[in-house]
Short mmCIF file of C-alpha atoms in Angstrom, two decimals:
data_model
loop_
_atom_site.label_atom_id
_atom_site.label_comp_id
_atom_site.label_asym_id
_atom_site.label_seq_id
_atom_site.Cartn_x
_atom_site.Cartn_y
_atom_site.Cartn_z
CA MET M 1194 -18.98 2.05 9.30
CA LYS M 1195 -21.63 0.62 7.55
CA ILE M 1196 -19.87 -3.68 6.49
CA ASN M 1197 -22.12 -4.53 2.99
CA ILE M 1198 -21.45 -8.46 1.77
CA ILE M 1199 -22.14 -8.43 -1.36
CA LYS M 1200 -21.02 -10.24 -4.95
CA CYS M 1201 -18.42 -9.72 -7.68
CA LYS M 1202 -18.43 -11.25 -11.53
CA THR M 1203 -15.22 -10.81 -11.38
CA ALA M 1204 -12.23 -10.95 -9.37
CA LEU M 1205 -9.07 -9.53 -11.80
CA SER M 1206 -8.40 -6.16 -13.21
CA LYS M 1207 -6.26 -5.43 -16.02
CA SER M 1208 -3.45 -3.02 -14.39
CA ASN M 1209 -1.79 0.18 -15.61
CA LEU M 1210 0.53 0.38 -12.81
CA PRO M 1211 3.68 -0.11 -13.85
CA GLY M 1212 5.00 -3.80 -12.80
CA LEU M 1213 1.75 -5.22 -12.26
CA GLU M 1214 -0.27 -7.35 -15.45
CA TYR M 1215 -3.38 -7.60 -12.77
CA SER M 1216 -5.43 -5.98 -9.39
CA LEU M 1217 -7.20 -7.69 -7.19
CA ASN M 1218 -9.45 -5.74 -4.29
CA PRO M 1219 -10.87 -7.88 -2.11
CA TYR M 1220 -12.48 -4.47 -0.64
CA ARG M 1221 -13.97 -2.54 -2.34
CA GLY M 1222 -13.44 0.60 0.25
CA CYS M 1223 -10.95 1.42 2.95
CA GLN M 1224 -11.87 1.26 6.87
CA HIS M 1225 -7.53 3.61 7.14
CA ASN M 1226 -9.56 6.01 5.87
CA CYS M 1227 -7.08 7.94 5.14
CA CYS M 1228 -7.04 11.32 4.23
CA TYR M 1229 -4.72 11.60 1.68
CA CYS M 1230 -6.57 9.12 -0.28
CA TYR M 1231 -6.93 8.89 -4.45
CA VAL M 1232 -9.32 6.49 -4.86
CA PRO M 1233 -12.69 8.09 -4.16
CA ASN M 1234 -11.83 10.09 -7.08
CA VAL M 1235 -10.84 6.70 -9.40
CA LEU M 1236 -13.94 4.88 -8.17
CA ARG M 1237 -15.75 8.13 -8.09
CA ILE M 1238 -17.46 7.50 -4.67
CA GLU M 1239 -18.08 11.56 -2.58
CA ARG M 1240 -14.86 11.92 -0.74
CA LYS M 1241 -17.08 13.02 1.89
CA ASN M 1242 -18.07 8.46 2.05
CA TRP M 1243 -15.08 8.09 2.18
CA GLY M 1244 -14.12 6.20 4.74
CA SER M 1245 -17.44 5.37 6.48
CA PHE M 1246 -18.59 1.85 4.58
CA VAL M 1247 -17.02 -1.18 3.21
CA ASP M 1248 -18.31 -3.19 1.02
CA VAL M 1249 -16.94 -7.02 1.35
CA LYS M 1250 -16.93 -9.24 -2.30
CA LYS M 1251 -17.93 -12.48 -0.51
CA ASN M 1252 -17.27 -15.53 -3.23
CA ILE M 1253 -14.26 -13.01 -4.96
CA PRO M 1254 -12.12 -16.04 -4.40
CA VAL M 1255 -14.15 -18.53 -5.54
CA VAL M 1256 -14.21 -16.45 -8.75
CA LEU M 1257 -10.93 -15.18 -8.42
CA SER M 1258 -10.11 -19.51 -8.76
CA ASN M 1259 -11.83 -20.26 -12.00
CA GLU M 1260 -10.21 -17.14 -13.27
CA LEU M 1261 -7.29 -18.26 -13.02
CA LYS M 1262 -7.53 -21.62 -15.14
CA ASN M 1263 -7.83 -19.13 -18.16
CA LYS M 1264 -5.73 -16.33 -17.08
CA LYS M 1265 -2.09 -15.93 -18.97
CA GLN M 1266 0.40 -15.94 -16.32
CA GLY M 1267 1.57 -12.76 -15.01
CA ILE M 1268 1.95 -10.78 -11.79
CA VAL M 1269 -0.98 -9.81 -9.74
CA GLY M 1270 -1.25 -6.19 -7.27
CA ILE M 1271 -2.98 -6.81 -3.90
CA SER M 1272 -4.56 -4.60 -3.76
CA THR M 1273 -4.73 -1.23 -5.79
CA VAL M 1274 -7.97 0.60 -4.27
CA THR M 1275 -8.04 -0.78 -1.38
CA ASP M 1276 -6.04 -2.27 1.44
CA PRO M 1277 -6.29 -5.83 1.44
CA TYR M 1278 -5.04 -5.62 5.14
CA GLN M 1279 -7.72 -3.32 7.02
CA PRO M 1280 -9.03 -4.47 10.13
CA ILE M 1281 -11.77 -6.19 8.55
CA GLU M 1282 -9.74 -8.68 6.95
CA ASP M 1283 -9.46 -10.18 9.79
CA LYS M 1284 -12.45 -11.61 10.09
CA TYR M 1285 -13.38 -12.35 6.94
CA LYS M 1286 -9.53 -13.31 5.75
CA LEU M 1287 -11.47 -12.55 1.79
CA THR M 1288 -7.18 -11.71 1.26
CA LYS M 1289 -5.87 -14.98 2.49
CA TYR M 1290 -8.03 -16.86 0.63
CA CYS M 1291 -7.31 -15.49 -2.70
CA LEU M 1292 -3.32 -15.84 -1.17
CA GLU M 1293 -4.39 -19.34 -1.53
CA GLN M 1294 -5.70 -19.65 -4.66
CA LEU M 1295 -3.21 -17.99 -6.74
CA ILE M 1296 -0.25 -20.22 -4.75
CA ILE M 1297 -2.37 -22.88 -6.58
CA HIS M 1298 -1.73 -21.35 -10.38
CA ASP M 1299 1.73 -20.32 -9.21
CA PHE M 1300 0.19 -16.53 -9.80
CA PRO M 1301 3.17 -14.29 -8.95
CA VAL M 1302 2.06 -12.14 -6.49
CA ASN M 1303 3.24 -7.70 -5.11
CA ILE M 1304 1.48 -7.19 -1.75
CA GLN M 1305 1.68 -3.93 -0.93
CA THR M 1306 -0.36 -2.20 3.10
CA LYS M 1307 -0.39 0.04 5.97
CA SER M 1308 -0.66 -2.93 7.80
CA ASP M 1309 0.79 -5.55 10.14
CA LEU M 1310 -2.14 -7.54 10.66
CA VAL M 1311 0.07 -8.92 7.31
CA THR M 1312 1.82 -11.65 9.43
CA ARG M 1313 -1.00 -13.68 9.88
CA ASP M 1314 -0.14 -14.73 6.61
CA ILE M 1315 3.48 -15.60 6.49
CA ASN M 1316 3.08 -19.03 6.57
CA ILE M 1317 0.56 -18.92 3.02
CA ILE M 1318 3.08 -15.49 1.28
CA SER M 1319 6.24 -18.13 2.64
CA LYS M 1320 4.89 -20.87 -0.12
CA PHE M 1321 5.04 -18.73 -3.01
CA ASN M 1322 8.25 -18.92 -5.23
CA ASP M 1323 7.96 -15.02 -6.29
CA ILE M 1324 5.99 -12.43 -4.13
CA GLU M 1325 7.17 -9.22 -3.06
CA VAL M 1326 5.62 -7.71 0.21
CA MET M 1327 4.96 -3.70 0.23
CA PHE M 1328 4.52 -1.81 3.37
CA SER M 1329 3.59 2.09 2.34
CA ILE M 1330 5.14 4.10 4.82
CA GLY M 1331 5.12 8.00 4.65
CA THR M 1332 6.48 9.55 7.87
CA ILE M 1333 8.09 7.45 10.40
CA ASN M 1334 6.81 10.49 12.42
CA ASP M 1335 4.10 8.83 14.06
CA SER M 1336 1.58 11.67 15.27
CA GLU M 1337 2.11 12.77 11.43
CA ARG M 1338 0.57 9.29 11.14
CA LYS M 1339 -2.26 10.06 13.58
CA ILE M 1340 -3.00 13.24 11.96
CA LEU M 1341 -3.75 11.94 7.63
CA GLU M 1342 -3.89 8.10 8.49
CA PRO M 1343 -5.75 8.06 12.56
CA PHE M 1344 -7.38 4.64 11.26
CA SER M 1345 -3.70 2.01 9.52
CA SER M 1346 -1.12 0.39 11.54
CA PRO M 1347 1.26 2.70 13.97
CA ILE M 1348 4.21 3.22 11.67
CA GLN M 1349 6.30 0.56 14.59
CA LYS M 1350 3.72 -1.78 13.93
CA ARG M 1351 4.69 -1.59 9.76
CA LEU M 1352 7.86 -1.36 11.09
CA GLU M 1353 8.42 -5.27 12.58
CA ALA M 1354 5.82 -6.93 9.93
CA MET M 1355 8.14 -5.45 7.46
CA LYS M 1356 11.12 -7.13 9.48
CA LYS M 1357 9.32 -10.68 10.34
CA ILE M 1358 8.60 -10.61 7.12
CA SER M 1359 11.95 -10.22 5.49
CA ASP M 1360 13.69 -13.30 8.65
CA THR M 1361 11.50 -15.99 6.50
CA GLY M 1362 14.10 -14.79 3.01
CA ILE M 1363 9.81 -12.74 1.91
CA LYS M 1364 11.19 -9.96 -0.26
CA THR M 1365 10.62 -6.59 1.26
CA SER M 1366 10.06 -3.24 0.23
CA VAL M 1367 8.62 0.23 0.91
CA PHE M 1368 6.80 2.85 -0.66
CA PHE M 1369 8.68 5.91 1.04
CA GLY M 1370 5.18 7.73 0.12
CA PRO M 1371 3.61 10.18 0.16
CA ILE M 1372 6.37 12.25 1.47
CA TYR M 1373 5.35 14.14 4.08
CA PRO M 1374 6.06 17.85 3.86
CA THR M 1375 7.73 18.26 7.28
CA ILE M 1376 10.62 15.75 6.57
CA LYS M 1377 13.99 17.25 6.12
CA LYS M 1378 16.28 15.79 4.15
CA LYS M 1379 18.79 15.84 6.95
CA ASP M 1380 17.06 13.69 7.94
CA LEU M 1381 16.74 11.18 5.31
CA THR M 1382 19.99 9.64 5.75
CA ASP M 1383 18.56 8.36 8.97
CA ILE M 1384 15.13 7.15 7.49
CA ILE M 1385 16.95 4.74 4.77
CA ASN M 1386 18.76 3.65 7.01
CA THR M 1387 15.78 3.17 9.20
CA PHE M 1388 14.28 1.15 6.18
CA VAL M 1389 17.10 -1.07 5.47
CA GLU M 1390 17.44 -2.03 9.55
CA PHE M 1391 13.61 -3.34 9.42
CA GLY M 1392 14.87 -5.28 5.92
CA ALA M 1393 13.79 -3.41 2.87
CA LYS M 1394 15.47 -4.46 -0.20
CA GLU M 1395 13.93 -1.32 -2.74
CA ILE M 1396 12.58 1.52 -1.58
CA MET M 1397 9.52 3.06 -4.60
CA VAL M 1398 9.24 7.14 -3.59
CA ASP M 1399 6.38 9.25 -4.16
CA LYS M 1400 4.88 12.63 -3.65
CA PHE M 1401 1.26 13.43 -3.19
CA ASN M 1402 -1.65 12.93 -6.13
CA LEU M 1403 -3.23 15.78 -5.54
CA LYS M 1404 -6.77 15.01 -7.61
CA PRO M 1405 -9.86 16.99 -7.30
CA GLY M 1406 -10.73 17.05 -2.96
CA ILE M 1407 -7.36 15.87 -2.07
CA LEU M 1408 -5.89 19.48 -2.07
CA ASP M 1409 -8.51 20.67 0.25
CA VAL M 1410 -8.97 17.69 2.47
CA LEU M 1411 -5.27 18.70 3.48
CA GLU M 1412 -5.42 21.99 3.82
CA LYS M 1413 -7.98 21.54 6.59
CA LYS M 1414 -5.42 19.19 8.04
CA ILE M 1415 -2.91 20.33 7.79
CA PRO M 1416 -3.44 24.20 6.60
CA GLU M 1417 0.81 24.81 7.62
CA ASN M 1418 2.32 21.95 5.56
CA ILE M 1419 0.09 22.62 2.35
CA ASN M 1420 2.91 25.21 0.29
CA THR M 1421 5.20 22.45 0.46
CA ILE M 1422 2.15 19.64 -0.53
CA LYS M 1423 2.54 22.12 -3.44
CA ASN M 1424 5.79 22.63 -4.76
CA THR M 1425 6.95 19.66 -6.78
CA TYR M 1426 10.27 20.95 -6.70
CA PHE M 1427 10.40 19.89 -2.26
CA PHE M 1428 9.93 16.13 -4.03
CA LYS M 1429 12.01 16.26 -6.48
CA GLU M 1430 14.75 17.61 -4.40
CA ILE M 1431 14.14 15.11 -1.43
CA TYR M 1432 14.07 12.00 -4.19
CA GLU M 1433 16.81 12.95 -4.88
CA GLU M 1434 18.98 12.63 -1.78
CA ILE M 1435 17.16 9.78 -2.04
CA ASN M 1436 18.34 9.15 -4.87
CA LEU M 1437 21.81 10.01 -3.88
CA ILE M 1438 21.49 7.74 -0.16
CA CYS M 1439 20.11 4.80 -1.71
CA SER M 1440 23.25 4.86 -4.54
CA LYS M 1441 26.38 5.22 -1.72
CA GLU M 1442 24.36 2.65 0.16
CA LYS M 1443 23.59 -0.02 -3.22
CA ILE M 1444 19.65 0.18 -2.16
CA ASN M 1445 17.10 0.27 -5.63
CA VAL M 1446 15.04 3.23 -5.02
CA VAL M 1447 12.67 3.41 -8.58
CA SER M 1448 10.86 6.69 -8.87
CA ALA M 1449 6.28 6.43 -8.79
CA PHE M 1450 6.68 10.37 -9.93
#
């Protein structure tokens, strides 16, 4: 893993994602190396190089501090093209320092991560007037997680982190996606109940984003499931079942596809 210390010229970018006005990405690249990640396509990075480097935007807290003085308030997504709590955050703490700046200017925040490291910053997160912490979970089977997300936090650790944060009164949610192709309709009630048990107040559902090159990687990793991944009806059917379960349990559910 090559770590590059760089300087950035801007911190906040306009976001086109639903519910977000801005995106904040303290790092470029991601150590989690999820093989279905579409970010290399977005940033025009060769897929073979993804997961082999991280650019550390060392000056981003200072740049952010200056930008916030002149920005109209809006929800800041942390992060949209990296994981803000990937392992390197433990050393450089750029996400933490950026959160401290966002508190000063009272900006609402949405954190999305696959890492239990986020619990380190509970004392900061709890000071926000408007914040949500969303945990990305595509399966509750950790053996499957290891195949497609080899360097992300184990599923149980994510669930425990969500519970810890939720217990402090902070809104927590699950980004249930991409939904793994091995998930069965009959198991969805137990999966949703697990999310709720560990603190999820809302569930966002997504399928695989099959940008160029991703299907080739998945075909090598899980060839036996490739037809299911390509079957849009499978994901539609799964979402409809999730929606039915969540309606009965009065849990808010949103589709990202």
